[in-house]
Tab-separated table of C-alpha atoms in Angstrom:
chain	number	residue	atom	x	y	z
A	1	MET	CA	0.000	0.000	0.000
A	2	VAL	CA	2.798	2.390	0.982
A	3	ARG	CA	4.702	1.328	-2.038
A	4	SER	CA	1.723	2.059	-4.241
A	5	LEU	CA	1.336	5.593	-2.822
A	6	LEU	CA	4.977	6.466	-3.191
A	7	PRO	CA	4.794	7.314	-6.866
A	8	CYS	CA	1.779	9.589	-6.145
A	9	LEU	CA	3.535	11.385	-3.306
A	10	CYS	CA	6.599	11.853	-5.426
A	11	ALA	CA	4.508	13.277	-8.199
A	12	PHE	CA	2.703	15.639	-5.758
A	13	GLY	CA	5.981	16.749	-4.244
A	14	LEU	CA	7.434	17.467	-7.664
A	15	ALA	CA	4.385	19.510	-8.633
A	16	ALA	CA	4.619	21.499	-5.440
A	17	LEU	CA	8.253	22.232	-6.067
A	18	VAL	CA	7.477	23.362	-9.616
A	19	ALA	CA	4.685	25.616	-8.316
A	20	VAL	CA	6.928	27.219	-5.702
A	21	ALA	CA	9.658	27.742	-8.232
A	22	GLY	CA	7.222	29.342	-10.684
A	23	ALA	CA	5.864	31.673	-8.033
A	24	GLY	CA	9.384	32.789	-7.199
A	25	GLU	CA	10.124	33.436	-10.864
A	26	ARG	CA	6.928	35.499	-11.255
A	27	ALA	CA	7.800	37.480	-8.136
A	28	ARG	CA	11.178	38.383	-9.624
A	29	SER	CA	9.542	39.460	-12.975
A	30	VAL	CA	7.034	42.032	-11.423
A	31	PRO	CA	8.698	45.480	-11.613
A	32	ALA	CA	8.948	47.526	-8.474
A	33	GLU	CA	6.734	50.671	-8.089
A	34	PRO	CA	8.762	53.580	-9.517
A	35	ALA	CA	9.784	56.282	-7.126
A	36	ALA	CA	8.413	59.815	-7.612
A	37	ASP	CA	10.407	61.800	-10.186
A	38	PRO	CA	12.345	64.442	-8.262
A	39	ALA	CA	12.828	66.591	-11.401
A	40	VAL	CA	10.427	69.139	-12.879
A	41	VAL	CA	9.336	68.032	-16.356
A	42	VAL	CA	8.638	70.782	-18.907
A	43	ARG	CA	6.769	69.332	-21.908
A	44	LEU	CA	6.619	71.751	-24.838
A	45	ASP	CA	3.488	72.069	-27.016
A	46	PRO	CA	3.787	72.197	-30.816
A	47	VAL	CA	1.641	75.329	-31.024
A	48	ALA	CA	0.896	77.906	-28.314
A	49	SER	CA	-1.642	80.735	-28.430
A	50	VAL	CA	-0.340	83.737	-26.488
A	51	GLY	CA	-2.587	86.520	-25.184
A	52	SER	CA	-0.190	88.749	-23.246
A	53	ARG	CA	2.811	90.759	-24.431
A	54	GLU	CA	5.285	88.410	-22.741
A	55	VAL	CA	5.556	84.656	-23.330
A	56	ARG	CA	6.062	82.589	-20.183
A	57	VAL	CA	6.929	78.925	-19.764
A	58	ARG	CA	3.378	78.095	-18.708
A	59	ASP	CA	2.112	79.575	-22.006
A	60	VAL	CA	4.034	77.084	-24.176
A	61	ALA	CA	4.398	73.973	-22.016
A	62	THR	CA	2.862	71.703	-19.415
A	63	VAL	CA	4.924	71.836	-16.220
A	64	GLN	CA	4.682	68.816	-13.913
A	65	GLY	CA	6.565	66.954	-11.201
A	66	GLY	CA	9.143	68.120	-8.739
A	67	PRO	CA	8.560	70.345	-5.718
A	68	ALA	CA	5.617	72.693	-6.061
A	69	GLU	CA	7.686	75.803	-5.311
A	70	LEU	CA	10.237	74.968	-8.018
A	71	ARG	CA	7.485	74.018	-10.460
A	72	GLU	CA	5.769	77.401	-10.028
A	73	ARG	CA	9.070	79.244	-10.317
A	74	ILE	CA	9.874	77.612	-13.663
A	75	ALA	CA	6.334	78.046	-15.015
A	76	ALA	CA	6.433	81.828	-14.341
A	77	LEU	CA	9.705	82.468	-16.202
A	78	ASP	CA	9.389	84.797	-19.203
A	79	LEU	CA	10.846	83.432	-22.445
A	80	ASP	CA	10.290	85.982	-25.201
A	81	ASP	CA	8.073	88.765	-26.495
A	82	ALA	CA	4.845	87.666	-28.109
A	83	PRO	CA	4.561	87.998	-31.893
A	84	PRO	CA	2.617	90.984	-33.270
A	85	PRO	CA	-1.165	90.591	-33.734
A	86	GLY	CA	-1.809	88.280	-36.644
A	87	GLY	CA	1.846	87.141	-36.775
A	88	THR	CA	3.738	84.066	-35.559
A	89	SER	CA	7.178	83.247	-34.175
A	90	GLU	CA	9.115	80.147	-33.100
A	91	LEU	CA	10.608	79.154	-29.774
A	92	THR	CA	13.080	76.196	-29.620
A	93	ARG	CA	13.650	73.691	-26.863
A	94	GLU	CA	17.238	74.912	-26.489
A	95	GLN	CA	15.970	78.434	-25.801
A	96	VAL	CA	13.710	77.140	-23.050
A	97	VAL	CA	16.546	75.144	-21.437
A	98	PHE	CA	18.889	78.126	-21.653
A	99	ARG	CA	16.313	80.457	-20.055
A	100	ILE	CA	15.659	78.066	-17.146
A	101	ARG	CA	19.373	77.637	-16.500
A	102	LEU	CA	19.847	81.414	-16.788
A	103	ALA	CA	17.392	81.754	-13.901
A	104	GLY	CA	19.808	79.763	-11.744
A	105	VAL	CA	17.924	76.445	-11.784
A	106	ASP	CA	20.243	73.413	-11.456
A	107	PRO	CA	20.064	71.262	-14.645
A	108	SER	CA	19.747	68.154	-12.459
A	109	VAL	CA	16.335	69.199	-11.102
A	110	PHE	CA	14.539	69.776	-14.409
A	111	ARG	CA	14.313	68.485	-17.955
A	112	VAL	CA	12.591	69.742	-21.082
A	113	GLU	CA	10.675	67.268	-23.240
A	114	GLY	CA	8.140	67.339	-26.025
A	115	THR	CA	8.445	68.998	-29.406
A	116	ALA	CA	11.748	70.425	-30.618
A	117	SER	CA	10.166	73.852	-31.160
A	118	THR	CA	6.916	75.652	-30.448
A	119	ARG	CA	5.123	77.912	-32.937
A	120	LEU	CA	3.779	80.989	-31.145
A	121	VAL	CA	0.521	82.535	-32.317
A	122	ARG	CA	-0.649	85.881	-30.884
A	123	GLU	CA	-4.137	85.393	-29.360
A	124	THR	CA	-6.761	87.960	-30.352
A	125	TYR	CA	-10.268	88.705	-29.127
A	126	GLU	CA	-13.187	90.348	-30.902
A	127	VAL	CA	-14.940	92.737	-28.545
A	128	PRO	CA	-18.661	92.542	-29.473
A	129	GLU	CA	-20.476	95.776	-30.249
A	130	ALA	CA	-23.057	94.750	-27.625
A	131	ASP	CA	-20.378	94.901	-24.895
A	132	MET	CA	-19.299	98.389	-25.963
A	133	LEU	CA	-22.925	99.559	-26.124
A	134	ALA	CA	-23.505	98.188	-22.612
A	135	ALA	CA	-20.558	100.221	-21.284
A	136	ALA	CA	-21.882	103.362	-23.012
A	137	ARG	CA	-25.400	102.781	-21.681
A	138	ARG	CA	-24.159	102.432	-18.090
A	139	LEU	CA	-22.419	105.799	-18.374
A	140	VAL	CA	-25.503	107.535	-19.826
A	141	LEU	CA	-27.829	106.176	-17.129
A	142	ALA	CA	-25.399	107.316	-14.422
A	143	ARG	CA	-25.497	110.883	-15.815
A	144	LEU	CA	-29.285	111.234	-16.057
A	145	PRO	CA	-31.421	112.210	-13.022
A	146	TRP	CA	-34.433	110.064	-13.933
A	147	ASP	CA	-35.350	106.505	-13.044
A	148	PRO	CA	-33.515	104.102	-15.413
A	149	ALA	CA	-36.883	102.413	-16.063
A	150	ASP	CA	-38.033	105.669	-17.742
A	151	ILE	CA	-35.008	105.892	-20.059
A	152	THR	CA	-34.372	104.133	-23.379
A	153	VAL	CA	-30.914	103.969	-24.952
A	154	GLN	CA	-30.779	102.687	-28.529
A	155	PRO	CA	-27.813	102.491	-30.925
A	156	ALA	CA	-28.002	105.024	-33.732
A	157	PRO	CA	-26.546	104.298	-37.182
A	158	PRO	CA	-23.986	103.496	-38.306
A	159	ALA	CA	-23.370	100.128	-36.638
A	160	ARG	CA	-19.756	99.630	-35.550
A	161	GLY	CA	-19.440	95.849	-35.455
A	162	PRO	CA	-16.890	93.978	-33.305
A	163	VAL	CA	-13.405	95.338	-32.610
A	164	ARG	CA	-10.457	92.947	-32.694
A	165	VAL	CA	-7.754	93.435	-30.079
A	166	SER	CA	-4.611	91.547	-29.183
A	167	GLY	CA	-5.116	89.688	-25.940
A	168	ARG	CA	-7.437	87.475	-23.978
A	169	LYS	CA	-11.063	88.258	-23.206
A	170	ASP	CA	-10.455	88.342	-19.441
A	171	ASP	CA	-7.799	91.059	-19.873
A	172	VAL	CA	-10.046	93.420	-21.870
A	173	HIS	CA	-11.325	96.579	-20.129
A	174	LEU	CA	-13.887	99.053	-21.546
A	175	ASP	CA	-13.971	102.696	-20.456
A	176	ALA	CA	-16.766	104.980	-21.768
A	177	THR	CA	-16.557	108.800	-21.815
A	178	LEU	CA	-18.863	111.646	-22.905
A	179	ARG	CA	-17.566	114.605	-24.881
A	180	SER	CA	-20.119	117.061	-23.501
A	181	ASP	CA	-21.144	118.074	-19.988
A	182	ARG	CA	-24.805	118.583	-20.944
A	183	LEU	CA	-27.475	116.040	-20.125
A	184	PRO	CA	-27.060	113.119	-22.547
A	185	LEU	CA	-30.467	113.234	-24.251
A	186	GLY	CA	-31.319	112.926	-27.939
A	187	LYS	CA	-28.425	112.069	-30.232
A	188	VAL	CA	-25.457	111.370	-27.974
A	189	ARG	CA	-21.881	110.407	-28.799
A	190	VAL	CA	-20.007	108.165	-26.379
A	191	ASP	CA	-16.357	107.182	-26.913
A	192	VAL	CA	-15.452	103.703	-25.656
A	193	ALA	CA	-11.753	102.997	-25.066
A	194	VAL	CA	-10.727	99.328	-25.381
A	195	SER	CA	-7.695	98.429	-23.272
A	196	VAL	CA	-5.819	95.173	-22.713
A	197	GLU	CA	-3.611	94.899	-19.639
A	198	ASN	CA	-4.031	98.670	-19.051
A	199	ARG	CA	-2.841	99.565	-22.571
A	200	LYS	CA	-5.390	101.216	-24.877
A	201	GLN	CA	-5.583	99.428	-28.205
A	202	ALA	CA	-8.665	101.099	-29.711
A	203	GLU	CA	-11.184	103.897	-29.157
A	204	VAL	CA	-14.619	103.427	-30.665
A	205	PRO	CA	-17.105	106.325	-31.118
A	206	LEU	CA	-20.708	105.192	-30.632
A	207	MET	CA	-23.837	107.185	-31.490
A	208	LEU	CA	-26.833	106.632	-29.209
A	209	ASP	CA	-30.458	107.730	-29.308
A	210	VAL	CA	-31.360	108.537	-25.693
A	211	ARG	CA	-34.933	109.357	-24.662
A	212	VAL	CA	-36.711	109.819	-21.360
A	213	HIS	CA	-40.379	108.807	-21.023
A	214	GLN	CA	-42.515	111.098	-18.876
A	215	GLY	CA	-46.124	112.132	-18.408
A	216	VAL	CA	-46.409	115.593	-19.995
A	217	ALA	CA	-49.302	118.024	-20.341
A	218	VAL	CA	-50.992	118.074	-23.761
A	219	ALA	CA	-53.680	120.617	-24.713
A	220	THR	CA	-57.002	119.020	-25.632
A	221	ARG	CA	-58.439	122.288	-26.968
A	222	ARG	CA	-57.371	125.833	-27.713
A	223	ILE	CA	-56.288	127.599	-24.518
A	224	GLU	CA	-56.202	131.374	-24.510
A	225	ARG	CA	-53.673	133.474	-22.677
A	226	GLY	CA	-54.515	133.805	-18.987
A	227	GLN	CA	-56.855	130.792	-19.049
A	228	LYS	CA	-56.282	128.331	-16.228
A	229	LEU	CA	-55.027	124.825	-17.058
A	230	THR	CA	-57.624	122.300	-15.914
A	231	ASP	CA	-58.807	118.783	-16.640
A	232	ALA	CA	-61.201	120.331	-19.134
A	233	ASN	CA	-58.436	121.551	-21.462
A	234	VAL	CA	-55.366	119.453	-20.555
A	235	ARG	CA	-54.609	115.720	-20.435
A	236	PHE	CA	-51.386	113.975	-19.495
A	237	GLU	CA	-49.706	111.532	-21.878
A	238	ARG	CA	-46.541	109.455	-21.491
A	239	ARG	CA	-44.213	110.634	-24.236
A	240	ALA	CA	-40.635	109.850	-25.264
A	241	LEU	CA	-38.674	113.095	-24.952
A	242	ASP	CA	-35.374	113.501	-26.778
A	243	GLY	CA	-34.268	116.933	-25.601
A	244	THR	CA	-33.753	119.085	-22.578
A	245	THR	CA	-36.917	121.172	-23.091
A	246	ASP	CA	-38.594	121.902	-19.777
A	247	TYR	CA	-41.949	120.206	-20.334
A	248	LEU	CA	-44.857	120.649	-17.966
A	249	THR	CA	-45.200	117.370	-16.051
A	250	THR	CA	-47.955	116.049	-13.810
A	251	ASP	CA	-46.338	117.315	-10.613
A	252	ARG	CA	-45.930	120.870	-11.924
A	253	ALA	CA	-49.163	121.643	-13.782
A	254	GLU	CA	-51.386	122.369	-10.813
A	255	GLY	CA	-52.194	126.046	-10.377
A	256	GLN	CA	-50.818	127.046	-13.804
A	257	GLN	CA	-52.384	129.244	-16.457
A	258	ALA	CA	-51.535	129.820	-20.104
A	259	LYS	CA	-48.843	132.425	-20.691
A	260	ARG	CA	-49.605	132.488	-24.419
A	261	THR	CA	-52.138	130.882	-26.746
A	262	ILE	CA	-51.789	127.086	-26.763
A	263	LEU	CA	-53.150	125.046	-29.690
A	264	PRO	CA	-54.910	121.648	-29.479
A	265	GLY	CA	-52.466	118.697	-29.338
A	266	GLN	CA	-49.547	120.899	-28.321
A	267	ILE	CA	-47.198	119.639	-25.596
A	268	ILE	CA	-47.139	122.366	-22.962
A	269	THR	CA	-43.737	123.551	-21.761
A	270	ALA	CA	-42.805	125.583	-18.734
A	271	ALA	CA	-42.364	128.559	-21.079
A	272	ASP	CA	-46.017	128.237	-22.187
A	273	SER	CA	-47.407	128.545	-18.660
A	274	GLU	CA	-47.093	130.545	-15.476
A	275	ARG	CA	-48.381	130.434	-11.953
A	276	ALA	CA	-52.031	131.532	-11.937
A	277	VAL	CA	-52.534	134.770	-10.030
A	278	ALA	CA	-55.057	134.401	-7.240
A	279	VAL	CA	-58.172	136.306	-8.337
A	280	ASN	CA	-59.924	138.510	-5.809
A	281	PRO	CA	-63.567	137.822	-6.661
A	282	VAL	CA	-66.411	140.320	-6.370
A	283	LEU	CA	-68.100	139.654	-3.035
A	284	ILE	CA	-70.746	142.376	-3.221
A	285	LYS	CA	-72.531	143.479	-6.372
A	286	GLN	CA	-74.329	146.731	-7.065
A	287	ARG	CA	-77.865	146.822	-5.592
A	288	ASP	CA	-77.081	143.965	-3.175
A	289	VAL	CA	-78.579	144.368	0.299
A	290	VAL	CA	-75.760	144.347	2.841
A	291	GLN	CA	-75.269	144.701	6.579
A	292	ILE	CA	-73.291	147.766	7.675
A	293	VAL	CA	-71.478	147.329	10.968
A	294	PHE	CA	-69.956	149.988	13.226
A	295	GLU	CA	-67.857	148.992	16.250
A	296	GLN	CA	-66.087	151.069	18.882
A	297	GLY	CA	-65.003	149.399	22.082
A	298	ALA	CA	-67.953	147.454	23.451
A	299	LEU	CA	-70.350	149.394	21.233
A	300	ARG	CA	-71.597	147.590	18.131
A	301	VAL	CA	-74.212	149.149	15.827
A	302	THR	CA	-75.575	147.573	12.652
A	303	ALA	CA	-77.746	148.914	9.864
A	304	LYS	CA	-79.143	147.661	6.597
A	305	GLY	CA	-77.706	149.170	3.429
A	306	GLU	CA	-77.806	148.911	-0.351
A	307	ALA	CA	-74.608	148.599	-2.376
A	308	LEU	CA	-74.195	151.290	-4.980
A	309	GLN	CA	-70.989	149.703	-6.385
A	310	ASN	CA	-69.407	146.289	-6.904
A	311	GLY	CA	-66.859	145.464	-4.235
A	312	ARG	CA	-64.041	142.961	-3.559
A	313	ARG	CA	-62.572	142.072	-0.166
A	314	GLY	CA	-60.810	145.120	1.323
A	315	GLU	CA	-62.221	147.648	-1.156
A	316	VAL	CA	-64.132	150.747	0.028
A	317	ILE	CA	-67.442	151.197	-1.806
A	318	ARG	CA	-70.383	153.617	-1.655
A	319	LEU	CA	-73.476	152.408	0.169
A	320	ARG	CA	-76.938	153.809	0.952
A	321	ASN	CA	-78.437	153.477	4.403
A	322	VAL	CA	-81.861	151.951	3.769
A	323	ASP	CA	-83.439	153.625	6.828
A	324	SER	CA	-81.931	157.160	6.524
A	325	ARG	CA	-81.415	157.106	2.729
A	326	ALA	CA	-78.013	158.694	3.367
A	327	ASP	CA	-74.962	157.702	1.330
A	328	VAL	CA	-72.069	156.291	3.335
A	329	TRP	CA	-68.791	154.499	2.716
A	330	GLY	CA	-67.928	150.970	3.790
A	331	ARG	CA	-65.034	148.527	3.478
A	332	VAL	CA	-65.991	145.079	2.161
A	333	LEU	CA	-65.321	142.358	4.737
A	334	GLU	CA	-67.125	139.400	3.219
A	335	ASN	CA	-70.310	138.528	1.380
A	336	SER	CA	-73.079	140.996	2.412
A	337	LEU	CA	-70.960	142.473	5.231
A	338	VAL	CA	-69.230	145.876	5.194
A	339	GLU	CA	-67.498	147.974	7.828
A	340	LEU	CA	-68.543	151.626	8.108
A	341	VAL	CA	-65.780	154.047	7.071
A	342	LEU	CA	-65.930	157.792	7.896
A	343	LEU	CA	-64.390	160.383	5.584
A	344	ASP	CA	-62.522	163.498	6.627
A	345	ALA	CA	-64.738	166.549	6.777
A	346	ALA	CA	-62.635	168.205	4.092
A	347	THR	CA	-63.017	165.260	1.737
A	348	PRO	CA	-65.807	165.758	-0.770
A	349	ALA	CA	-68.398	163.080	-1.061
A	350	GLN	CA	-67.239	162.364	-4.608
A	351	ALA	CA	-63.705	161.507	-3.450
A	352	ALA	CA	-62.184	158.217	-4.598
A	353	PRO	CA	-62.305	155.301	-2.156
A	354	SER	CA	-58.558	155.566	-1.654
A	355	ALA	CA	-59.097	158.896	0.054
A	356	ALA	CA	-61.213	157.297	2.736
A	357	ARG	CA	-59.733	156.571	6.127
A	358	PRO	CA	-61.190	153.915	8.414
A	359	MET	CA	-62.295	155.117	11.830
A	360	TRP	CA	-63.164	151.677	13.151
A	361	SER	CA	-61.946	148.291	11.991
A	362	SER	CA	-62.469	144.662	12.692
A	363	PRO	CA	-60.228	141.697	11.797
A	364	THR	CA	-60.553	140.716	8.184
A	365	PRO	CA	-61.578	137.062	7.941
């Protein structure tokens, strides 16, 4: 029995030995994990698009490996001036190596790989007309005293189209200026300077049509000079105004009267109107029955009289005492009420009211 198993055990032992030997061979054939590369690797690109005036290592190559501080130092090194807008130039690998070594970097801590030379292309950007119009519009709105919701700013012909500049979009700055100090209404010119990295590359003149929308007074019928402006002859309409004319708006029309004849449909300006003079109406008319009052200290005497003249508040008019039929003078206080006024003995009865002097008075209401 043992003899019969011996060949099997020998075979098993041989197989085990072969397996162990194979495992050892495979273990020796697996490469070890490579250690981190201590050098900074600069891999040049075949073509590089450059937006700034100076070309740096990071513009033409991918910089990897090595210590972060050294990597950033190499990436920031300037190599050459950028080609002119629309032009190209070439940068060789030897130039890059020389520049890095010139910066004092030990050749053992970096290496340059990739293409033998890099073709440099100057990057350009087309500034859209819409961006320039937006800059001009912001300036106009900042100069006007009205609510931006009441203002429209539209481009006026001719259209300018985009402006091509040398540089990247993020480096472009727009600065709008006005040539006049007046309010920018109507046809307005705004100059927009286009700068890249604080250097002006273009200045674009833009024409704008600027209007303010306001409720203005419009005559609904013919208004004669001196006639008061009321709802019967004026309505307010929201109009687009393109000038600095001082139009009569809703908050300024109350209490105004026509300064000159105004025609139907005419927009009323401040020059067409003036503050209405308060009219002193006639309180007592001729032949009105009035009460004549005389006061002195605690004494108060009243009498009925008939007005022989029209009278306004404060005016002295001739009256007739109904009981005595005598003519007297009185100062108008209010409707149907006058204050007796005595004349100097030397003043004839036909004297003008201005010659009268009051002997008694009461507060005018």
